N, CA and C of each residue as an Amber inpcrd file, in Angstrom:
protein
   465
 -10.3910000 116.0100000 -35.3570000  -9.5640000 115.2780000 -34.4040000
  -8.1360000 115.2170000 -34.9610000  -7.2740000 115.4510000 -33.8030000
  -5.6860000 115.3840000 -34.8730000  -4.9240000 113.9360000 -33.8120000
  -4.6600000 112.9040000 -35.0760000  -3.9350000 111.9920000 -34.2710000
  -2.6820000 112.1400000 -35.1810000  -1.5130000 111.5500000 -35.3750000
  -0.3050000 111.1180000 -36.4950000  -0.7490000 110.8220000 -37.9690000
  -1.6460000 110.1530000 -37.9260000  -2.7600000 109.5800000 -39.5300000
  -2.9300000 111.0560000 -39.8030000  -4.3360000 112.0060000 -39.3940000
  -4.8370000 112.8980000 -39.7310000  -3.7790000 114.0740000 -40.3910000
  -2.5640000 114.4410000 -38.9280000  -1.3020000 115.2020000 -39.7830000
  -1.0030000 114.7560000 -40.2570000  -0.6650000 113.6690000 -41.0300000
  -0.2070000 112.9340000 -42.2090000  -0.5530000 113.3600000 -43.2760000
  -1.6170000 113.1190000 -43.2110000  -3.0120000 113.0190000 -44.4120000
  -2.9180000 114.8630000 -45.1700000  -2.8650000 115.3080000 -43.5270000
  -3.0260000 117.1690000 -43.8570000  -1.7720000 117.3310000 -44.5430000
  -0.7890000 117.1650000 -44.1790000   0.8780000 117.6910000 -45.1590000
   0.5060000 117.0130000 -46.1700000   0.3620000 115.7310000 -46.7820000
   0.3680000 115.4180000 -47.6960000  -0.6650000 115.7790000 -48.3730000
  -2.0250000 116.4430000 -48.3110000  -2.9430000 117.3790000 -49.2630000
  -3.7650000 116.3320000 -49.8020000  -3.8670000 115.0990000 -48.8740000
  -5.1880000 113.7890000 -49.1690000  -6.2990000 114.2540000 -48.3800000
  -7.6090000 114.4260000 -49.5520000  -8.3820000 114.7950000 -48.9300000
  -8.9560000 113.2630000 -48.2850000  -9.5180000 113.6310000 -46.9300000
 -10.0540000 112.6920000 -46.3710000 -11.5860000 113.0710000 -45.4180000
 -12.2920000 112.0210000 -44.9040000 -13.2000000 112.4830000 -43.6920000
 -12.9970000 111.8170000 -42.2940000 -13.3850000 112.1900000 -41.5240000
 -13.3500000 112.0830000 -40.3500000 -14.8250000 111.5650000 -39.9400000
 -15.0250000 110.1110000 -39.3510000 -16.1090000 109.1810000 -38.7350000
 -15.4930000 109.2260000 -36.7740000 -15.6720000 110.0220000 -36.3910000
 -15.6860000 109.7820000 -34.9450000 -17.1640000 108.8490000 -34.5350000
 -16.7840000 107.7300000 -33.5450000 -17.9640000 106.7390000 -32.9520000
 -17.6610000 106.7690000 -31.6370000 -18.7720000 106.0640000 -30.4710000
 -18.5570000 105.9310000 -29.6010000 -17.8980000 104.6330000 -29.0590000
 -16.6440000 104.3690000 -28.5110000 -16.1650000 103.1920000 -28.7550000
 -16.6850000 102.5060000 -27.1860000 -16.8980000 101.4860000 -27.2060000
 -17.3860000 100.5840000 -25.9150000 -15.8220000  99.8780000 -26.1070000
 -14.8230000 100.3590000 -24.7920000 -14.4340000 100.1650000 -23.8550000
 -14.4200000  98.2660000 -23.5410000 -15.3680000  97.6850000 -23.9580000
 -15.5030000  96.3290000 -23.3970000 -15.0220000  95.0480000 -24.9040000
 -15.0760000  96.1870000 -25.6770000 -15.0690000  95.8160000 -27.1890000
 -13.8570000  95.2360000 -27.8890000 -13.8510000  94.0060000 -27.8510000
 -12.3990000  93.4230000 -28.6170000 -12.8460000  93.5000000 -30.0820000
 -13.7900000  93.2170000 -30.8790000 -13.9920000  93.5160000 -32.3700000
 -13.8620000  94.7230000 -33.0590000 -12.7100000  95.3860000 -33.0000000
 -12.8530000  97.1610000 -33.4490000 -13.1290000  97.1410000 -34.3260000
 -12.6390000  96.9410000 -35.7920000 -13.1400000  96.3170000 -37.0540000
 -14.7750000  96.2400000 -37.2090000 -15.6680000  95.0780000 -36.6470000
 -16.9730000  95.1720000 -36.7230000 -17.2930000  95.9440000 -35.8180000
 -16.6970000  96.6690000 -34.6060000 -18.0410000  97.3950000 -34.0000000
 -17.5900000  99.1340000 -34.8540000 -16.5150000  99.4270000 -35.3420000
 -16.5380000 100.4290000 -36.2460000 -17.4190000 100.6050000 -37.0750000
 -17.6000000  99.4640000 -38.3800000 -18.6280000  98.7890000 -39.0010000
 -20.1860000  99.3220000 -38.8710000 -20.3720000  98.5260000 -37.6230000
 -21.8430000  98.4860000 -36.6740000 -22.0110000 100.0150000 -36.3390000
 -21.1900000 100.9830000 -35.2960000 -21.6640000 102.1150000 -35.1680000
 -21.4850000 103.4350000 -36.3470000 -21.0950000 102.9390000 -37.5130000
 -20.8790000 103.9970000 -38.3230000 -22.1570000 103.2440000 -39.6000000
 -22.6930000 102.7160000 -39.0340000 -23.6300000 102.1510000 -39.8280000
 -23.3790000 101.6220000 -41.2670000 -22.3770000 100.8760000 -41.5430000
 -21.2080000 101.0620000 -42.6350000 -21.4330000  98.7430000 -43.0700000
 -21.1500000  98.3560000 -44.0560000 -20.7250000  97.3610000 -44.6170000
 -19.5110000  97.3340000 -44.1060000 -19.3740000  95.8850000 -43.6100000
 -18.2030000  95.2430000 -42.9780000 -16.5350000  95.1220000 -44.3030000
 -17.4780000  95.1140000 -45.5180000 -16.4770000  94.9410000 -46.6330000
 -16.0790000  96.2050000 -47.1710000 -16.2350000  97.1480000 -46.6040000
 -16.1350000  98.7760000 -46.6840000 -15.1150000  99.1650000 -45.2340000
 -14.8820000  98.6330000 -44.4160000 -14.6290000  98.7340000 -43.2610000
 -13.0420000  97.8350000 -43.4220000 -11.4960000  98.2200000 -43.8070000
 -10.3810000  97.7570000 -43.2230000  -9.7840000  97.9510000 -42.0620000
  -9.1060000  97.0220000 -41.8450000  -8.3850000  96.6040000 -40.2040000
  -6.7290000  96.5120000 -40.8410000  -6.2210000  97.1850000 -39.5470000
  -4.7870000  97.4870000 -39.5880000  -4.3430000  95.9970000 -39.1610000
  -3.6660000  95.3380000 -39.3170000  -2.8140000  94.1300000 -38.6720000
  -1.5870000  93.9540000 -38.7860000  -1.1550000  93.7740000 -37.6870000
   0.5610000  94.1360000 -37.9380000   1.2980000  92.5550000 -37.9750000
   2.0500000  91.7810000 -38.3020000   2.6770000  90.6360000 -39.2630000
   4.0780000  90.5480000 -38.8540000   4.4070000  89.9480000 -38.7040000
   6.4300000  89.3760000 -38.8860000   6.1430000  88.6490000 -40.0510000
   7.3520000  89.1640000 -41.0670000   7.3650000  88.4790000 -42.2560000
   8.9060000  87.5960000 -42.2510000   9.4340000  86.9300000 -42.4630000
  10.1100000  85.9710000 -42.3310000  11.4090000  87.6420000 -41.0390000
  10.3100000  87.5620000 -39.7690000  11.1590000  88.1860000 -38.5930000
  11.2090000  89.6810000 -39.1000000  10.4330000  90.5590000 -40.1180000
  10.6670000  91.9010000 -40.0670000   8.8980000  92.3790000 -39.9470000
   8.7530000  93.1140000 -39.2850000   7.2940000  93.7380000 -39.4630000
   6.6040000  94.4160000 -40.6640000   5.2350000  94.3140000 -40.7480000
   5.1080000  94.6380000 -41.5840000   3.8200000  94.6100000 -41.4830000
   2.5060000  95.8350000 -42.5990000   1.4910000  96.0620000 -42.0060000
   0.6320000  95.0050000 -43.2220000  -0.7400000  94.6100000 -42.6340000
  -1.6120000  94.3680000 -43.7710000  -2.6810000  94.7030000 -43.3060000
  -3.7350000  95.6210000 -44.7150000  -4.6210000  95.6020000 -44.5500000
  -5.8020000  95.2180000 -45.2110000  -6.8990000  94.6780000 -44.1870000
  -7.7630000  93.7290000 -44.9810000  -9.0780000  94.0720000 -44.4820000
 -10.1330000  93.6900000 -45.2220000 -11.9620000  94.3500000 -44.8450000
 -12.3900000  93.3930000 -43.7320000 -12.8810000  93.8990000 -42.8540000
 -13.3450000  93.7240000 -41.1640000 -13.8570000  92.0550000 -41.6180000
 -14.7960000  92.0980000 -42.8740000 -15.5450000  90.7610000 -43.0280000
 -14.5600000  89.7810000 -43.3920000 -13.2240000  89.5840000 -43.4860000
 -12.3280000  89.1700000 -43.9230000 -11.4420000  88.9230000 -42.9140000
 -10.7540000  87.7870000 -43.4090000  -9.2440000  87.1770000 -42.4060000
  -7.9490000  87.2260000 -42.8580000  -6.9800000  87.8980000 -42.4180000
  -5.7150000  87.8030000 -43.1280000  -4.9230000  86.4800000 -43.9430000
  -4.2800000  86.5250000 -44.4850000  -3.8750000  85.1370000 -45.2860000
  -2.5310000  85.6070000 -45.0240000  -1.9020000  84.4350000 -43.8300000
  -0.6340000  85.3550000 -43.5340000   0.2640000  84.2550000 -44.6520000
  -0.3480000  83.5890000 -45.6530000   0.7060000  82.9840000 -46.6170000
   0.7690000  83.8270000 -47.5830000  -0.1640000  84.3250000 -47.9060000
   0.0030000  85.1640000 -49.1060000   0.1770000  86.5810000 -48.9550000
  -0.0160000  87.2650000 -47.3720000   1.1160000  88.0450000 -47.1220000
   2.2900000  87.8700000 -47.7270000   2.8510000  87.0770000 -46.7460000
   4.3870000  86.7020000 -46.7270000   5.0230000  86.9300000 -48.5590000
   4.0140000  86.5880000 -49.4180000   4.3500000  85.9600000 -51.0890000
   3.9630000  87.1910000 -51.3770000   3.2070000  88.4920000 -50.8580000
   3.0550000  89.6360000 -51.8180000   4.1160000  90.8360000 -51.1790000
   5.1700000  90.3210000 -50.4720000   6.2520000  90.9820000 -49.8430000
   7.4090000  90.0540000 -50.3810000   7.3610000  89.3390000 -50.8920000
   8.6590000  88.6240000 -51.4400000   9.4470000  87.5880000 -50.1980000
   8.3430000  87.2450000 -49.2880000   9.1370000  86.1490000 -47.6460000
   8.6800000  84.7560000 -48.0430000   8.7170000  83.8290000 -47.2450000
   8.2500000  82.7170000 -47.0730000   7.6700000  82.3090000 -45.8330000
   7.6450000  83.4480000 -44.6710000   6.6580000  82.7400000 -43.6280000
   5.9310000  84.1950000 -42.9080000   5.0080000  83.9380000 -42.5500000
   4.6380000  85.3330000 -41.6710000   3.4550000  84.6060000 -40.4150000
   3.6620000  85.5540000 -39.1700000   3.4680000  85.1680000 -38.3590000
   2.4640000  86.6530000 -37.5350000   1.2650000  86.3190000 -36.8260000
   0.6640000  87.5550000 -36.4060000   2.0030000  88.1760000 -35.2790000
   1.9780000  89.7610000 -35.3130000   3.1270000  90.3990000 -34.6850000
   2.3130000  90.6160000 -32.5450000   3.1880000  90.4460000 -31.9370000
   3.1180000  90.8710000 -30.5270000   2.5790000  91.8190000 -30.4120000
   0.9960000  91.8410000 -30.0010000   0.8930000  93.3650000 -29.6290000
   1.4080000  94.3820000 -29.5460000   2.1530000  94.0220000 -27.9180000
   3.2180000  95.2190000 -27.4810000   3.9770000  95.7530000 -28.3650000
   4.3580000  95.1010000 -29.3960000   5.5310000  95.4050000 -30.4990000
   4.7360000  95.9700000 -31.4740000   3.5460000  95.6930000 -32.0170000
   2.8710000  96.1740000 -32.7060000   3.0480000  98.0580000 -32.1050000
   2.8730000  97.9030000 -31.0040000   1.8970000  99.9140000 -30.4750000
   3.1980000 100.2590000 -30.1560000   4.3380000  98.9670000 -30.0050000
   5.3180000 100.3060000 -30.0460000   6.2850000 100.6630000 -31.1510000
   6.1220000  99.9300000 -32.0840000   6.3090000 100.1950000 -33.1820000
   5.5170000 101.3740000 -34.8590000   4.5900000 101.0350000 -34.2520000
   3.5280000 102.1660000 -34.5610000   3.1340000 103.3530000 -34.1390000
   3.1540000 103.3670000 -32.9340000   3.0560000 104.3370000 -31.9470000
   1.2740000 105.0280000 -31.3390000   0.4950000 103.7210000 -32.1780000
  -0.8030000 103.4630000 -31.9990000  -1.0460000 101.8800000 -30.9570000
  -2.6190000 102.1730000 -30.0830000  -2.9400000 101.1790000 -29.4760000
  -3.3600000 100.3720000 -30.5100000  -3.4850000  98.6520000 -29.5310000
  -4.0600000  97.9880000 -30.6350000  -5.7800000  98.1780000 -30.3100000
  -6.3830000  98.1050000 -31.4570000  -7.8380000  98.7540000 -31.6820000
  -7.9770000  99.9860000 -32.5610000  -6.6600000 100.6910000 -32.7990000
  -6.7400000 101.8290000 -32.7430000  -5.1840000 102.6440000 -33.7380000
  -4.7370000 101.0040000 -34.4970000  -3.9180000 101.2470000 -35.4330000
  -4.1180000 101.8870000 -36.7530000  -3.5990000 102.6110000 -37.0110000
  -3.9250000 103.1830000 -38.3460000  -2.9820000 102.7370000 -39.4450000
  -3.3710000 102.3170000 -40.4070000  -1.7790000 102.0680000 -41.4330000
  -0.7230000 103.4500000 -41.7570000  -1.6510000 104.0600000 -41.0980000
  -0.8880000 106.3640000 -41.9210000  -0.3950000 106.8050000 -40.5050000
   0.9640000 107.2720000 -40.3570000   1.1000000 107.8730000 -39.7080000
   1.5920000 107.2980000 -38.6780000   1.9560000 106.0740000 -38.9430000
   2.6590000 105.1180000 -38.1090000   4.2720000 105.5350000 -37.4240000
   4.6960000 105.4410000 -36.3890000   5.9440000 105.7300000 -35.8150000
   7.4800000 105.4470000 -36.8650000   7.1380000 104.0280000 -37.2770000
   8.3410000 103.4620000 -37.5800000   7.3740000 103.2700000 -39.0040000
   8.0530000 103.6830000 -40.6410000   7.8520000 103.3180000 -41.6020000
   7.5910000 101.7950000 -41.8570000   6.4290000 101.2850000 -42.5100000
   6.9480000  99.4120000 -42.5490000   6.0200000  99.2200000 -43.6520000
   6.7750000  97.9280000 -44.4690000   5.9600000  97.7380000 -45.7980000
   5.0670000  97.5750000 -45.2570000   3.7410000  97.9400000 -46.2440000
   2.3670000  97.5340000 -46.2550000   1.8050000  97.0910000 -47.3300000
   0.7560000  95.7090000 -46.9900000   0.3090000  95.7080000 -48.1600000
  -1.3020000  95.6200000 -48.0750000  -1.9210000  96.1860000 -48.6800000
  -3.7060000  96.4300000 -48.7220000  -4.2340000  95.3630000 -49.5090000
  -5.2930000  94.3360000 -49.0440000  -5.8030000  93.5850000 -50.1510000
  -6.4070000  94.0760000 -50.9740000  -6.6340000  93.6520000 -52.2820000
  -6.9030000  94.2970000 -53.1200000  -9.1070000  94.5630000 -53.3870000
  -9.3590000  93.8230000 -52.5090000 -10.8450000  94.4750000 -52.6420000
 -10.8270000  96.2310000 -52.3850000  -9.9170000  96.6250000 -51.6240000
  -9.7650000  98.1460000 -51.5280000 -10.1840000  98.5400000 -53.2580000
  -9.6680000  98.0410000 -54.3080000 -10.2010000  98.6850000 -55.4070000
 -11.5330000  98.2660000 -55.9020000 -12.0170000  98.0050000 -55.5320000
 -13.9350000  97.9910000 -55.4020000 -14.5620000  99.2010000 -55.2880000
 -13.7270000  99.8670000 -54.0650000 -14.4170000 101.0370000 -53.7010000
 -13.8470000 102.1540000 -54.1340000 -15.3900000 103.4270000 -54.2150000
 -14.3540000 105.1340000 -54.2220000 -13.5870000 105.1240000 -53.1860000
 -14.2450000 104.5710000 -52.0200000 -13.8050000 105.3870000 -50.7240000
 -13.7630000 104.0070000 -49.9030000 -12.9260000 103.9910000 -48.9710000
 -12.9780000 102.5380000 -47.8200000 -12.6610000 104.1730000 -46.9880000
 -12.7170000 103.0700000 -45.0130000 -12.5800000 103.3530000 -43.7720000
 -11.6320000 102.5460000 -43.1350000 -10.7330000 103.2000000 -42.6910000
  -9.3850000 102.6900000 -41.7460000  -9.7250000 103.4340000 -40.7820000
  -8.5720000 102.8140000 -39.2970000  -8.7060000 103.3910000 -38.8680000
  -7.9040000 104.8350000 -38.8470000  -8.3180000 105.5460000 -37.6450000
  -7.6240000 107.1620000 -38.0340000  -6.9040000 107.3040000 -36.8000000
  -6.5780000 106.4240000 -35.9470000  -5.4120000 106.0820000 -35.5200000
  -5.8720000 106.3130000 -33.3840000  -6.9690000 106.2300000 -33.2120000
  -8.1250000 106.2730000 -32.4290000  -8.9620000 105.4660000 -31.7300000
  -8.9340000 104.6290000 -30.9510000 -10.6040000 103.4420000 -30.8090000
 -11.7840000 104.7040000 -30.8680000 -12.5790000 104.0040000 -32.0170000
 -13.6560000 105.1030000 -32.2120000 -13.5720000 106.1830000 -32.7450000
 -12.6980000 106.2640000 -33.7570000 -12.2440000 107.2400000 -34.9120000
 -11.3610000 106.1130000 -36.1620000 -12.4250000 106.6360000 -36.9300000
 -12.3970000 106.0050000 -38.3250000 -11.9120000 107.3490000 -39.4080000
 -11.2900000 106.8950000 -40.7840000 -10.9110000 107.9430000 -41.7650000
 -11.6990000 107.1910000 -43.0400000 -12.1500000 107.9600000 -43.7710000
 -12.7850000 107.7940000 -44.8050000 -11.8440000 108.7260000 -46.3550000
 -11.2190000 107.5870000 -46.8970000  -9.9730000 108.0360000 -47.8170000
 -10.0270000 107.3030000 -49.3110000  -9.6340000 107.8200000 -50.3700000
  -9.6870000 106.8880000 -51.2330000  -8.8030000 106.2540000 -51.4130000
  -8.9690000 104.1510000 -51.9320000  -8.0500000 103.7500000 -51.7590000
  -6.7580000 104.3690000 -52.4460000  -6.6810000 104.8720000 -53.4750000
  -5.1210000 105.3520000 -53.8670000  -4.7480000 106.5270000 -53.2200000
  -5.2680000 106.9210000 -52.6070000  -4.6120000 108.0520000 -51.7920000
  -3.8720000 107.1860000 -50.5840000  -4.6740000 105.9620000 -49.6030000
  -3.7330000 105.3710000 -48.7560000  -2.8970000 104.6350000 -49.4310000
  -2.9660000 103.8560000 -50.4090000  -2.0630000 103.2890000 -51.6170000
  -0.3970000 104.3130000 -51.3150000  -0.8120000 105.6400000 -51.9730000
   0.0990000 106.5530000 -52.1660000   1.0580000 106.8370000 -50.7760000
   0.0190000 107.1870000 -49.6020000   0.6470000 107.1810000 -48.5260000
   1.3630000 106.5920000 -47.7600000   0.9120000 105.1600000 -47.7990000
   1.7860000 104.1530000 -47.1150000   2.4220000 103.6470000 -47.5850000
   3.2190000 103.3420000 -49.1930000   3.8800000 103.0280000 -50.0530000
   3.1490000 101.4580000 -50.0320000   2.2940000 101.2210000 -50.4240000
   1.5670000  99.4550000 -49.9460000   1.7100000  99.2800000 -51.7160000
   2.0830000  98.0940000 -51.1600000   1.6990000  97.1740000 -52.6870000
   0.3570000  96.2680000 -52.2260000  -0.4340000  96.1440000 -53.7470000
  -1.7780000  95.8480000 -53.4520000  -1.7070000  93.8370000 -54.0200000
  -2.1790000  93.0910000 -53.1910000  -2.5970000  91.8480000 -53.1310000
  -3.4460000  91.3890000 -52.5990000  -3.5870000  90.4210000 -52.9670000
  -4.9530000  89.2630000 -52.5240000  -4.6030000  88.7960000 -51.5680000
  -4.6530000  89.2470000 -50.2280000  -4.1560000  89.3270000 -49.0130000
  -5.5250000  88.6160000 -48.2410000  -6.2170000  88.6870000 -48.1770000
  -7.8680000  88.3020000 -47.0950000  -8.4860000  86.9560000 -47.7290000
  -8.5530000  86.2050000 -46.9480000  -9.5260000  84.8740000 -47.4910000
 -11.2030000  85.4000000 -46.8170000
């Protein structure tokens, strides 16, 4: 499948895999139903979320079983307040739907930061920029790609 993530991934010479699922359409949990149809641990499974950090955007990503900590966002970007970002502003700033954000390959460059359970694993699943397409990458390869600094971002 080629979305913006995937050519990303290909110029830059990160090897990755490709999890295509069937996405239900009715489904606001992308995160757990990614999870659920890839038959996968929820703490193996990150979610793109897009943030205003004291008014600039900015991505975090955190494991499906997990909730963003938009304070300690804000403190592993150097702000003092962060706030969840507008949809609309989110997909058009990214140039992905929401469900279907990928942190790679995003429209507009924006800090990111990955919580740090990502180093638990060889391999985590983001999305691949798709509802119902997942990427299977190691964390320092998205580390590398998205320029993310890594924190304790998820309560």
């Amino acid at each position: 499948m080629s979305t913006p993530a995937t050519v990303a991934l290909r110029a830059a010479g990160i090897a990755f895999r490709e999890h295509p699922y069937t996405h239900d359409p009715a489904s606001r949990n992308f995160g757990a139903e990614a999870a659920e149809q890839l038959g996968l641990d929820t703490d193996l499974v990150f979610k793109t979320l897009l943030a205003e950090v004291d008014g600039r955007l900015a991505v975090a990503v955190v494991p499906v079983s997990g909730k963003l900590d938009l304070k300690a966002l804000a403190a592993a970007l150097g702000g003092k307040k962060a706030v969840m970002a507008d949809p609309a502003l989110a997909e058009r700033k990214t140039g992905y739907l929401v469900g279907g954000i990928s942190p790679i390959g995003q429209k507009t460059a924006l800090p990111t930061v990955l919580d740090e359970t990502v180093e638990l694993f060889d391999t985590i699943f983001v999305s691949g920029g798709r509802r119902g397409f997942d990427i299977e990458l190691a964390p320092a390869d998205l580390q590398r790609i998205t320029h993310a600094v890594i924190a304790d971002i998820a309560r």
